[in-house]
mmCIF file of C-alpha atoms in Angstrom:
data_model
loop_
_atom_site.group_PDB
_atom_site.id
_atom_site.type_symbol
_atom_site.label_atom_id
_atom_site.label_comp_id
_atom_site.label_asym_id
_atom_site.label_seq_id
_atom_site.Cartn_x
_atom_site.Cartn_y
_atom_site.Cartn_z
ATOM 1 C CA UNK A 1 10.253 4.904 1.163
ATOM 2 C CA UNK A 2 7.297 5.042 2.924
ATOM 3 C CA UNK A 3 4.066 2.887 2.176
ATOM 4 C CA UNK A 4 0.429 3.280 3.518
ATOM 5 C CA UNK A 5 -1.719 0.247 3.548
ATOM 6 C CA UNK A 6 -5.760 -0.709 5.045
ATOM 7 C CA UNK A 7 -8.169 1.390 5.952
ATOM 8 C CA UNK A 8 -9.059 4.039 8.392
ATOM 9 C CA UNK A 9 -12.056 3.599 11.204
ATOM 10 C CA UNK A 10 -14.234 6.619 12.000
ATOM 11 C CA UNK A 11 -15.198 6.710 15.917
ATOM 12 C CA UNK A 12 -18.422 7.259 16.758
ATOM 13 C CA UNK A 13 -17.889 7.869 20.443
ATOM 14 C CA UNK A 14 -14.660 9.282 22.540
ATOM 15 C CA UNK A 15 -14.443 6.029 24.334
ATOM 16 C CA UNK A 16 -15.135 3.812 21.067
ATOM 17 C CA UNK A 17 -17.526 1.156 20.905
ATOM 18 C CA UNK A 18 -19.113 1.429 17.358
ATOM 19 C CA UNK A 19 -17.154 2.806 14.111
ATOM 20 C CA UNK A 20 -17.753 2.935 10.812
ATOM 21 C CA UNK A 21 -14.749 1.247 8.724
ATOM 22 C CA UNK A 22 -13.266 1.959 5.183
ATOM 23 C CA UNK A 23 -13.463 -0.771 2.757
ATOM 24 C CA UNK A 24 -9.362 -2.353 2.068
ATOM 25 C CA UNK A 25 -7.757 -5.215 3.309
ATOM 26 C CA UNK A 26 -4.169 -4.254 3.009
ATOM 27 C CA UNK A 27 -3.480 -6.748 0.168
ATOM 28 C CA UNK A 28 -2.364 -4.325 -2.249
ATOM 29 C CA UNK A 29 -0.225 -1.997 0.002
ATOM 30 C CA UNK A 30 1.472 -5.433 2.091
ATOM 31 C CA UNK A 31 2.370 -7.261 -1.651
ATOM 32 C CA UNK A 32 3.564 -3.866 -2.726
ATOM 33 C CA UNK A 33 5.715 -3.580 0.582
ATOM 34 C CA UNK A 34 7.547 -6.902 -0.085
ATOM 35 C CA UNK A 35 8.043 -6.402 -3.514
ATOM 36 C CA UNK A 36 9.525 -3.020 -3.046
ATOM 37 C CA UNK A 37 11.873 -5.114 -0.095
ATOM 38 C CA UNK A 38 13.043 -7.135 -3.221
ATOM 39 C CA UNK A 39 13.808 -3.973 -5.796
ATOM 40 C CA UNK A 40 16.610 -2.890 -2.822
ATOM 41 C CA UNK A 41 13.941 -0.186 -0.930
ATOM 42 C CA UNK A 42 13.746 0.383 2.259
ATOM 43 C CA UNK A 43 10.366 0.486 3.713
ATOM 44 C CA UNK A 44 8.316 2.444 6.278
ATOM 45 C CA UNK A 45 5.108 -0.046 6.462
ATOM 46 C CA UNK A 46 2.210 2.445 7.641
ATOM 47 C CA UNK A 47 -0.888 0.091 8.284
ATOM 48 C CA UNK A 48 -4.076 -0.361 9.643
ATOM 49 C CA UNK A 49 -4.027 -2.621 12.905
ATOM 50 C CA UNK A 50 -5.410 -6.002 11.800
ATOM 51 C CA UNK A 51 -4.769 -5.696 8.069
ATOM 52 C CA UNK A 52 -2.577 -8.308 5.989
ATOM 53 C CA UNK A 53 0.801 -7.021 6.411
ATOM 54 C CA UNK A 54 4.316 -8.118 4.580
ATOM 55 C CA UNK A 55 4.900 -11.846 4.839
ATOM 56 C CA UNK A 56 1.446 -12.698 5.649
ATOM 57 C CA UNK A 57 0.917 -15.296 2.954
ATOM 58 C CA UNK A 58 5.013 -16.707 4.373
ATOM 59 C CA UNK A 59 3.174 -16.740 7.804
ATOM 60 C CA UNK A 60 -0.044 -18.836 6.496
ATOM 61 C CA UNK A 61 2.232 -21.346 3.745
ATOM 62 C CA UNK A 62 4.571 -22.172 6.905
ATOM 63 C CA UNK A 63 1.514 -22.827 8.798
ATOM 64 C CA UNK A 64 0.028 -24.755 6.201
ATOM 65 C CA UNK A 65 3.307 -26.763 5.680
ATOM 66 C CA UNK A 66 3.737 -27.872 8.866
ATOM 67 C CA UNK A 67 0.402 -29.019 8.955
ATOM 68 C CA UNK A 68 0.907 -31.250 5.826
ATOM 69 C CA UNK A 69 3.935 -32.863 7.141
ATOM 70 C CA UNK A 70 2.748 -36.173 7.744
ATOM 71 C CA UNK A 71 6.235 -37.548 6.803
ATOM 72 C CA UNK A 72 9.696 -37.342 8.518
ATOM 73 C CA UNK A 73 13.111 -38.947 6.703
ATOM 74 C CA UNK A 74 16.313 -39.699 8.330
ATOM 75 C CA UNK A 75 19.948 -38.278 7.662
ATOM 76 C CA UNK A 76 22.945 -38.488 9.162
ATOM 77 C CA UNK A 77 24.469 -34.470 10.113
ATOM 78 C CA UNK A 78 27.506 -33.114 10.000
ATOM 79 C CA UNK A 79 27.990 -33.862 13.700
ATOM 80 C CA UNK A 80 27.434 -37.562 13.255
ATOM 81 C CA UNK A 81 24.070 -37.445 15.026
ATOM 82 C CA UNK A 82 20.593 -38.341 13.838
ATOM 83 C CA UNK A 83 18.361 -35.237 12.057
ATOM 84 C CA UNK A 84 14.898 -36.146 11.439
ATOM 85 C CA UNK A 85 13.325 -33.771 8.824
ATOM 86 C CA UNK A 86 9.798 -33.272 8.747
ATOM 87 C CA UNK A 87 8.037 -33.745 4.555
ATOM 88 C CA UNK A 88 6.304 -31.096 3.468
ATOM 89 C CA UNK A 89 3.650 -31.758 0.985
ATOM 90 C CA UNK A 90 3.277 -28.286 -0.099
ATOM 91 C CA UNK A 91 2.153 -27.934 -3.755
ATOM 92 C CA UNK A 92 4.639 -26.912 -6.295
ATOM 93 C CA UNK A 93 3.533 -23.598 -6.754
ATOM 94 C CA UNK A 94 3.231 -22.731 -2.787
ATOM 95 C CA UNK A 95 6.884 -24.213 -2.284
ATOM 96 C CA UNK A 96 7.964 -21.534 -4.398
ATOM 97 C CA UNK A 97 6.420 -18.972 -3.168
ATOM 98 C CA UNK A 98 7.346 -19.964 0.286
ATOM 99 C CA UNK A 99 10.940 -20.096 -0.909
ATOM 100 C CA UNK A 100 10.988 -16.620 -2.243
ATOM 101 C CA UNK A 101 9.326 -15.194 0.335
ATOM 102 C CA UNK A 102 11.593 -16.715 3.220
ATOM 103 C CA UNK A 103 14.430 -15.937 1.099
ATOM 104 C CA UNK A 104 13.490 -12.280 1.044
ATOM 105 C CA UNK A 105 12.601 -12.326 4.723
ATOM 106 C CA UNK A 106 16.004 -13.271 5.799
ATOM 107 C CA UNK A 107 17.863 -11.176 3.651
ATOM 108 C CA UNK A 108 15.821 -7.578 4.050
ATOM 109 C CA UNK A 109 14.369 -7.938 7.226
ATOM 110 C CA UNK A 110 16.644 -10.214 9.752
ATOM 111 C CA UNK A 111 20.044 -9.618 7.887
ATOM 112 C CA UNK A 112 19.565 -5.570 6.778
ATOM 113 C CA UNK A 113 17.094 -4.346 8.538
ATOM 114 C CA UNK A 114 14.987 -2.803 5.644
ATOM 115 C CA UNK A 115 11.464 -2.847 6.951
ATOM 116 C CA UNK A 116 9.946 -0.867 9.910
ATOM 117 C CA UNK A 117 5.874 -1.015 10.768
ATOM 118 C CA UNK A 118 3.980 1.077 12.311
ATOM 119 C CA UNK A 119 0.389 0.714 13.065
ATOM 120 C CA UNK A 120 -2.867 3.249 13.009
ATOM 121 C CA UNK A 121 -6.722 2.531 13.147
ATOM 122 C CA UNK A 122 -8.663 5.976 13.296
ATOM 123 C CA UNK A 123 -8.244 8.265 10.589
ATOM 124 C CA UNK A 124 -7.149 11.087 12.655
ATOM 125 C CA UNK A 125 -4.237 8.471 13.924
ATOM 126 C CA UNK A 126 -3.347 7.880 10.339
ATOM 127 C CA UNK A 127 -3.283 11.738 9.413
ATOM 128 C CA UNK A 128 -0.743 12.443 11.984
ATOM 129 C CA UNK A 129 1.024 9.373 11.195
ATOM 130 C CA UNK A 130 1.806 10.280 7.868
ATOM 131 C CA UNK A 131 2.813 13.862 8.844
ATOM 132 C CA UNK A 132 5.172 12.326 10.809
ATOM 133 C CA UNK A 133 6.793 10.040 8.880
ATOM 134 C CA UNK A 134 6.844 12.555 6.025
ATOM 135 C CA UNK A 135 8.978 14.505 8.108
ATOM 136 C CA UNK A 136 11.292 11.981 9.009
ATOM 137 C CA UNK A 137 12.391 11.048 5.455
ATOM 138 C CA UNK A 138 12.019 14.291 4.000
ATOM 139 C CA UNK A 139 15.916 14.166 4.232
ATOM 140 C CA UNK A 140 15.785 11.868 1.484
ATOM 141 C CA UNK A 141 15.104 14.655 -0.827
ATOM 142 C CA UNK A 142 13.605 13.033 -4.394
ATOM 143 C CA UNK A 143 15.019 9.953 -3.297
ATOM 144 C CA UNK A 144 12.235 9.201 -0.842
ATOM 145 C CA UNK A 145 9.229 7.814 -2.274
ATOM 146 C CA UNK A 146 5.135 8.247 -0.827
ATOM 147 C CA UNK A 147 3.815 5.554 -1.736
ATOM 148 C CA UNK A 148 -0.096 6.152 -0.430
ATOM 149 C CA UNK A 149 -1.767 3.087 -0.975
ATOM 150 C CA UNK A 150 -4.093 3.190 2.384
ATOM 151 C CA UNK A 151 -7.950 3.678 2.308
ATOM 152 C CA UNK A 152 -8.744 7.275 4.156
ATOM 153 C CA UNK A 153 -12.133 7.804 5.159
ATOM 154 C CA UNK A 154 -13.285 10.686 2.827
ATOM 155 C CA UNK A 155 -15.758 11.371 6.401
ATOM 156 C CA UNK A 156 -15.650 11.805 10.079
ATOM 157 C CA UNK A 157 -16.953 13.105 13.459
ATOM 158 C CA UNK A 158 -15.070 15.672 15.183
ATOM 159 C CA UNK A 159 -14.151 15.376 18.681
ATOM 160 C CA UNK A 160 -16.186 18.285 19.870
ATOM 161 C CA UNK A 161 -19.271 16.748 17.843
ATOM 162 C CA UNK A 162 -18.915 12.815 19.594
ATOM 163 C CA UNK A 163 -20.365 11.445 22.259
ATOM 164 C CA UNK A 164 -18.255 10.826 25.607
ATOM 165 C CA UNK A 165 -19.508 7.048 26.365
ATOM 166 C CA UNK A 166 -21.406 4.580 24.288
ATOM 167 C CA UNK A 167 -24.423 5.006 22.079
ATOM 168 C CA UNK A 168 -27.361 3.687 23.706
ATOM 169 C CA UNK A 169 -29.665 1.977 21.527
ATOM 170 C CA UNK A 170 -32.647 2.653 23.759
ATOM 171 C CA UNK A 171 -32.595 5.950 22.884
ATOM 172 C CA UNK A 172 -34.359 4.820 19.640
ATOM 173 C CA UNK A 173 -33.428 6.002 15.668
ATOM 174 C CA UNK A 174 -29.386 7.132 15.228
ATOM 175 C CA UNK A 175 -28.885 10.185 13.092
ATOM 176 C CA UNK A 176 -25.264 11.221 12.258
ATOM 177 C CA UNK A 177 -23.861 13.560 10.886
ATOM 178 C CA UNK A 178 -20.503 13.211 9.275
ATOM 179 C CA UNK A 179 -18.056 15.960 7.856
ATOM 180 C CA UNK A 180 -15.653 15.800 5.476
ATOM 181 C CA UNK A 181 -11.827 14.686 6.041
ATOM 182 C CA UNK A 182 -9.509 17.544 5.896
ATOM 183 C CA UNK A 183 -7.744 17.140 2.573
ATOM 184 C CA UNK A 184 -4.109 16.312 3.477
ATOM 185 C CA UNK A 185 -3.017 14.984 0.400
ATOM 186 C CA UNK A 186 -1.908 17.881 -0.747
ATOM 187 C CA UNK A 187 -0.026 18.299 2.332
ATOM 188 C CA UNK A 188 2.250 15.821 1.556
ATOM 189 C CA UNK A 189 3.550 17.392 -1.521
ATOM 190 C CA UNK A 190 3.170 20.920 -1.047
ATOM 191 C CA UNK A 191 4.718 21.080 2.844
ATOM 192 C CA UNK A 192 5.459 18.025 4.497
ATOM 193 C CA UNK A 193 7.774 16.090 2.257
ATOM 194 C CA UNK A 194 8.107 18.788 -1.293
ATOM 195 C CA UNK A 195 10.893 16.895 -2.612
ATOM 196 C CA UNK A 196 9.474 12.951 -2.510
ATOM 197 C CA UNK A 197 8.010 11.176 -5.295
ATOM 198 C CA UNK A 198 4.187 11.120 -4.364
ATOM 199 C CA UNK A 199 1.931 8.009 -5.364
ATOM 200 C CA UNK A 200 -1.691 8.259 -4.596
ATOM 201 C CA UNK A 201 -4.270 5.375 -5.160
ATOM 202 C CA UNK A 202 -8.110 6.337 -6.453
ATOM 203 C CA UNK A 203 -10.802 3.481 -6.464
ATOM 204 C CA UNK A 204 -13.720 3.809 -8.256
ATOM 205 C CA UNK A 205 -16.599 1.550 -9.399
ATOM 206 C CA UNK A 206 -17.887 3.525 -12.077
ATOM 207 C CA UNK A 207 -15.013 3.478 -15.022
ATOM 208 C CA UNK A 208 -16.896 6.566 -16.587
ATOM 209 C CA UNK A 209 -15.497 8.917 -13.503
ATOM 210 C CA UNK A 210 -12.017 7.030 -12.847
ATOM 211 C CA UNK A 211 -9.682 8.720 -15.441
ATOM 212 C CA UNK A 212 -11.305 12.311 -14.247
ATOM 213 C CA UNK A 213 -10.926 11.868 -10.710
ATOM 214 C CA UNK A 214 -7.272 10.449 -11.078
ATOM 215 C CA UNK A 215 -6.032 13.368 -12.849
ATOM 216 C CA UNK A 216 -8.396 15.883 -10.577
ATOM 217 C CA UNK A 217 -6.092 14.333 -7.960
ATOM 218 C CA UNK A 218 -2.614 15.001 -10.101
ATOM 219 C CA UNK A 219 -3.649 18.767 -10.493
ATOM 220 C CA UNK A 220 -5.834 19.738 -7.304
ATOM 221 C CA UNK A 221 -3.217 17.916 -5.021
ATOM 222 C CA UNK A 222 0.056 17.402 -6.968
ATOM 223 C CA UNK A 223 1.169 14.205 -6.654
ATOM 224 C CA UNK A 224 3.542 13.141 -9.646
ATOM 225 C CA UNK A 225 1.672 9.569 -10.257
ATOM 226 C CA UNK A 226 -1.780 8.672 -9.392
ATOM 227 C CA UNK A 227 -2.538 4.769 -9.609
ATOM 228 C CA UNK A 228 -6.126 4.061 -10.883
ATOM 229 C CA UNK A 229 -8.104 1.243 -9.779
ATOM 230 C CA UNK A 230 -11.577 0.010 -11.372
ATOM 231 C CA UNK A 231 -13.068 -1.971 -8.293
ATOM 232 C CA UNK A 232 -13.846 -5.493 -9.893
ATOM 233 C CA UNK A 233 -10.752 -5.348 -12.057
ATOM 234 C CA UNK A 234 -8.243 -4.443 -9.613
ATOM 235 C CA UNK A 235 -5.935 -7.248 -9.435
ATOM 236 C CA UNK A 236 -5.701 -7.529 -12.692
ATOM 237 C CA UNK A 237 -5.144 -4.184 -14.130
ATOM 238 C CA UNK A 238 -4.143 -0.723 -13.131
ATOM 239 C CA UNK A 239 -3.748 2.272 -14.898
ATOM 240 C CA UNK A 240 -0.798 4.864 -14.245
ATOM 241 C CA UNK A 241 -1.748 8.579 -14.647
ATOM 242 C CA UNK A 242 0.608 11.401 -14.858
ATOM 243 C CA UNK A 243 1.539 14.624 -16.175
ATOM 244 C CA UNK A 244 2.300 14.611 -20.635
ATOM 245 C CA UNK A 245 5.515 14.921 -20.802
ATOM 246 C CA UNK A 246 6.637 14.931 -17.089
ATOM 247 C CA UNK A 247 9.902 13.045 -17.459
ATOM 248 C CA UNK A 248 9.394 10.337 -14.913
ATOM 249 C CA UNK A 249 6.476 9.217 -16.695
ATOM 250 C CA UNK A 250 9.073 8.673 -20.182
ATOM 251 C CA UNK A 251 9.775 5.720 -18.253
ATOM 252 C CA UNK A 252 6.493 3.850 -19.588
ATOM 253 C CA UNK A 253 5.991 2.584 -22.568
ATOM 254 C CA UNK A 254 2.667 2.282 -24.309
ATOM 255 C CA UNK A 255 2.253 6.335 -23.916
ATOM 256 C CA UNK A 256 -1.840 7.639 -24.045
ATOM 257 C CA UNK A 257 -2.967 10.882 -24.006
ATOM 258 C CA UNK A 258 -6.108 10.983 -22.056
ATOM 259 C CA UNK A 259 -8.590 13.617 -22.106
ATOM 260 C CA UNK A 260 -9.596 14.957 -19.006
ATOM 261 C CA UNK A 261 -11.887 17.738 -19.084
ATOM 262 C CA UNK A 262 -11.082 20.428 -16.895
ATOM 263 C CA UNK A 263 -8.179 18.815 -15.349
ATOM 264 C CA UNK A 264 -6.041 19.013 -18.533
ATOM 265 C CA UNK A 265 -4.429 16.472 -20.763
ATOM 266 C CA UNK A 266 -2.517 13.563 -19.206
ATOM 267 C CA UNK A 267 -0.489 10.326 -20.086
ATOM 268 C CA UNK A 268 -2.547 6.809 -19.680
ATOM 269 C CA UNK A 269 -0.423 3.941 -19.421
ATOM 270 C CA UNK A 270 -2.381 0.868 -18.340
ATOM 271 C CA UNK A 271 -0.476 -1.845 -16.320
ATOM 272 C CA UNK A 272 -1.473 -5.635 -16.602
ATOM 273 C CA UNK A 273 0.288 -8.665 -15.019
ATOM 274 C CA UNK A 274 3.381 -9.635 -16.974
ATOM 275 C CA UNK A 275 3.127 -13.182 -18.695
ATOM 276 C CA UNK A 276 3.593 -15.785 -15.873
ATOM 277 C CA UNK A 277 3.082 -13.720 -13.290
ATOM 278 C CA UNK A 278 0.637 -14.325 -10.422
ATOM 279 C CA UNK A 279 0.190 -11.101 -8.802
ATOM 280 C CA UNK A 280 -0.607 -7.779 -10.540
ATOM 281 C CA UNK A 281 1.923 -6.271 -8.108
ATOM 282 C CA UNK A 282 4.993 -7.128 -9.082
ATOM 283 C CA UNK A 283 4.420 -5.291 -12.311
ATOM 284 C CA UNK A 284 3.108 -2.121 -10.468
ATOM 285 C CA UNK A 285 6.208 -1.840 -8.419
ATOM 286 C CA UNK A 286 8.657 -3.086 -11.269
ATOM 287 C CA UNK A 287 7.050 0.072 -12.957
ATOM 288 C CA UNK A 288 7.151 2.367 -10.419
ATOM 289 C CA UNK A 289 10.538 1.371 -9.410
ATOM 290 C CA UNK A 290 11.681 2.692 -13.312
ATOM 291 C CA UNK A 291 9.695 5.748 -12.869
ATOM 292 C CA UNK A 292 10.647 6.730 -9.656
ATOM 293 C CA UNK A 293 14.313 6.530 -10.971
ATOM 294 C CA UNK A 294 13.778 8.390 -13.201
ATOM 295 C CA UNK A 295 12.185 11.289 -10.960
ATOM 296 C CA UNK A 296 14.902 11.193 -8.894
ATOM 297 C CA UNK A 297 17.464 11.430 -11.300
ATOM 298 C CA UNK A 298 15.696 13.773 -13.066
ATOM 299 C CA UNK A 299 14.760 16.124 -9.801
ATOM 300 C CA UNK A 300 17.627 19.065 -8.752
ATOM 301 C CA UNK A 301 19.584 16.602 -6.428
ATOM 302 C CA UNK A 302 18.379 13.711 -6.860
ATOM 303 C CA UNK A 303 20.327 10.940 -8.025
ATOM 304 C CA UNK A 304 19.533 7.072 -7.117
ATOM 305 C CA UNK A 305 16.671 5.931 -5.042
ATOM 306 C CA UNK A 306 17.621 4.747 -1.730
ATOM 307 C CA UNK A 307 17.974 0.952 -1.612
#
């Protein structure tokens, strides 16, 4: 499977001083990644240079740790030598998560080999990217998951239209001009990789426009599931949106019918953290893991996702 993660960067000169960025940190896409690793996936890890990435939080509770060991205790090894441990104080909670973490480290990434990065920053980068990497698992037929969690700059400045060398203040006010991003979402389903199960992300702040715009994306583009996101409520509830009756989406319980104007009726199902769970994404993916099998065993073909 592939998944996208950060944002994208918009030059504003061929040899780049200033850009405008896209608002994402790569927390969603990177927690998605790893939990993804766990369900058996393979992963291609698309993401913006300098965004939190799989294992991240490992990194930083190793760190943290090693920092805290202000203890060491004394055994005797196997060898009959000495072994001085060093005492984490680690809380509870963060030894856990450490645990699981390194656990799934070893096992997906050194041992099997499930998890490949790649990195982009400009959105033009990122667009060719993905075409790429669409390509390459194509193979995969409805087995392959697009999982297109990543930011995109809705807005850029062509080549033709940029500046050669840096801005120069002195030149006094700055007026851009910005066009819009070729729409390659559709793209993805319609040429470079038909046969995948397509996730797209939409953000919103306004929870008036959300449900329209998700399902605008469904039929305009479509993409099988679109996950919704209300900004301030993000990480702790999302909301699947898919075709009524598409058979993937049978999958879900807690079916409802949303009206969407002129996009058509869809199916609602809004996803919360289970009970005793710390991050919103381990639900998402458990989720999409179920509904993904079912596209695939559903689709002409298909048959299990890889793992």
């Amino acid at each position: 499977m592939v998944v996208t993660s950060g944002g994208t960067i918009v030059p504003l000169e061929k040899n780049m001083v200033r850009f405008i960025d896209n608002f994402s940190t790569g927390a969603r896409g990177s927690k998605s990644a790893e939990y993804f690793l766990a369900q058996g996936y393979s992963v291609v890890f698309m993401h913006r240079e300098g965004s939190i990435k799989p294992f991240g939080q490992l990194e930083s509770l190793l760190a943290k740790g090693c920092m805290s060991s202000l203890e060491t205790t004394h055994k005797v090894g196997a060898s009959g030598r000495d072994e001085w441990h060093m005492v984490s104080h680690l809380a509870a909670k963060d030894h856990a998560m450490a645990k699981r973490l390194l656990d799934l480290y070893r096992c997906a990434v050194k041992d099997e080999g499930r998890l490949l990065m790649i990195e982009f920053k400009s959105v033009d980068e990122y667009l060719h990217m993905l075409k790429a990497v669409c390509g390459a698992v194509e193979v995969c037929g409805p087995r392959a998951m697009i999982y297109l969690a990543a930011a995109v700059s809705d807005y850029f400045i062509p080549p033709d239209e940029m500046p050669e060398h840096k801005i120069q203040s002195s030149d006094g006010s700055l007026s851009l001009t910005l066009r819009p991003t070729p729409k390659c979402l559709g793209k993805v389903k319609e040429e470079w990789c038909p046969r995948a199960f397509v996730v797209s992300f939409k953000l919103e702040t306004d929870q008036a426009i959300l449900m329209h715009k998700a399902s605008g994306a469904i039929n305009k583009y479509g993409v099988d599931v679109v996950v919704a996101n209300e900004l301030h409520t993000r990480y702790k509830e999302v909301t699947f949106v898919g075709r009524r009756g598409a058979t993937c989406m049978k999958a879900l319980d807690g079916r409802e019918g949303v009206d969407a104007g002129d996009a058509g009726w869809m199916e609602r199902h809004v996803i919360t953290k289970d009970e005793g769970v710390d991050e919103i994404e381990r639900t998402l993916v458990g989720r999409m893991a179920n509904v993904h099998l079912a596209f695939a065993g559903a689709s002409k073909g298909g048959g299990t996702p890889s793992k």
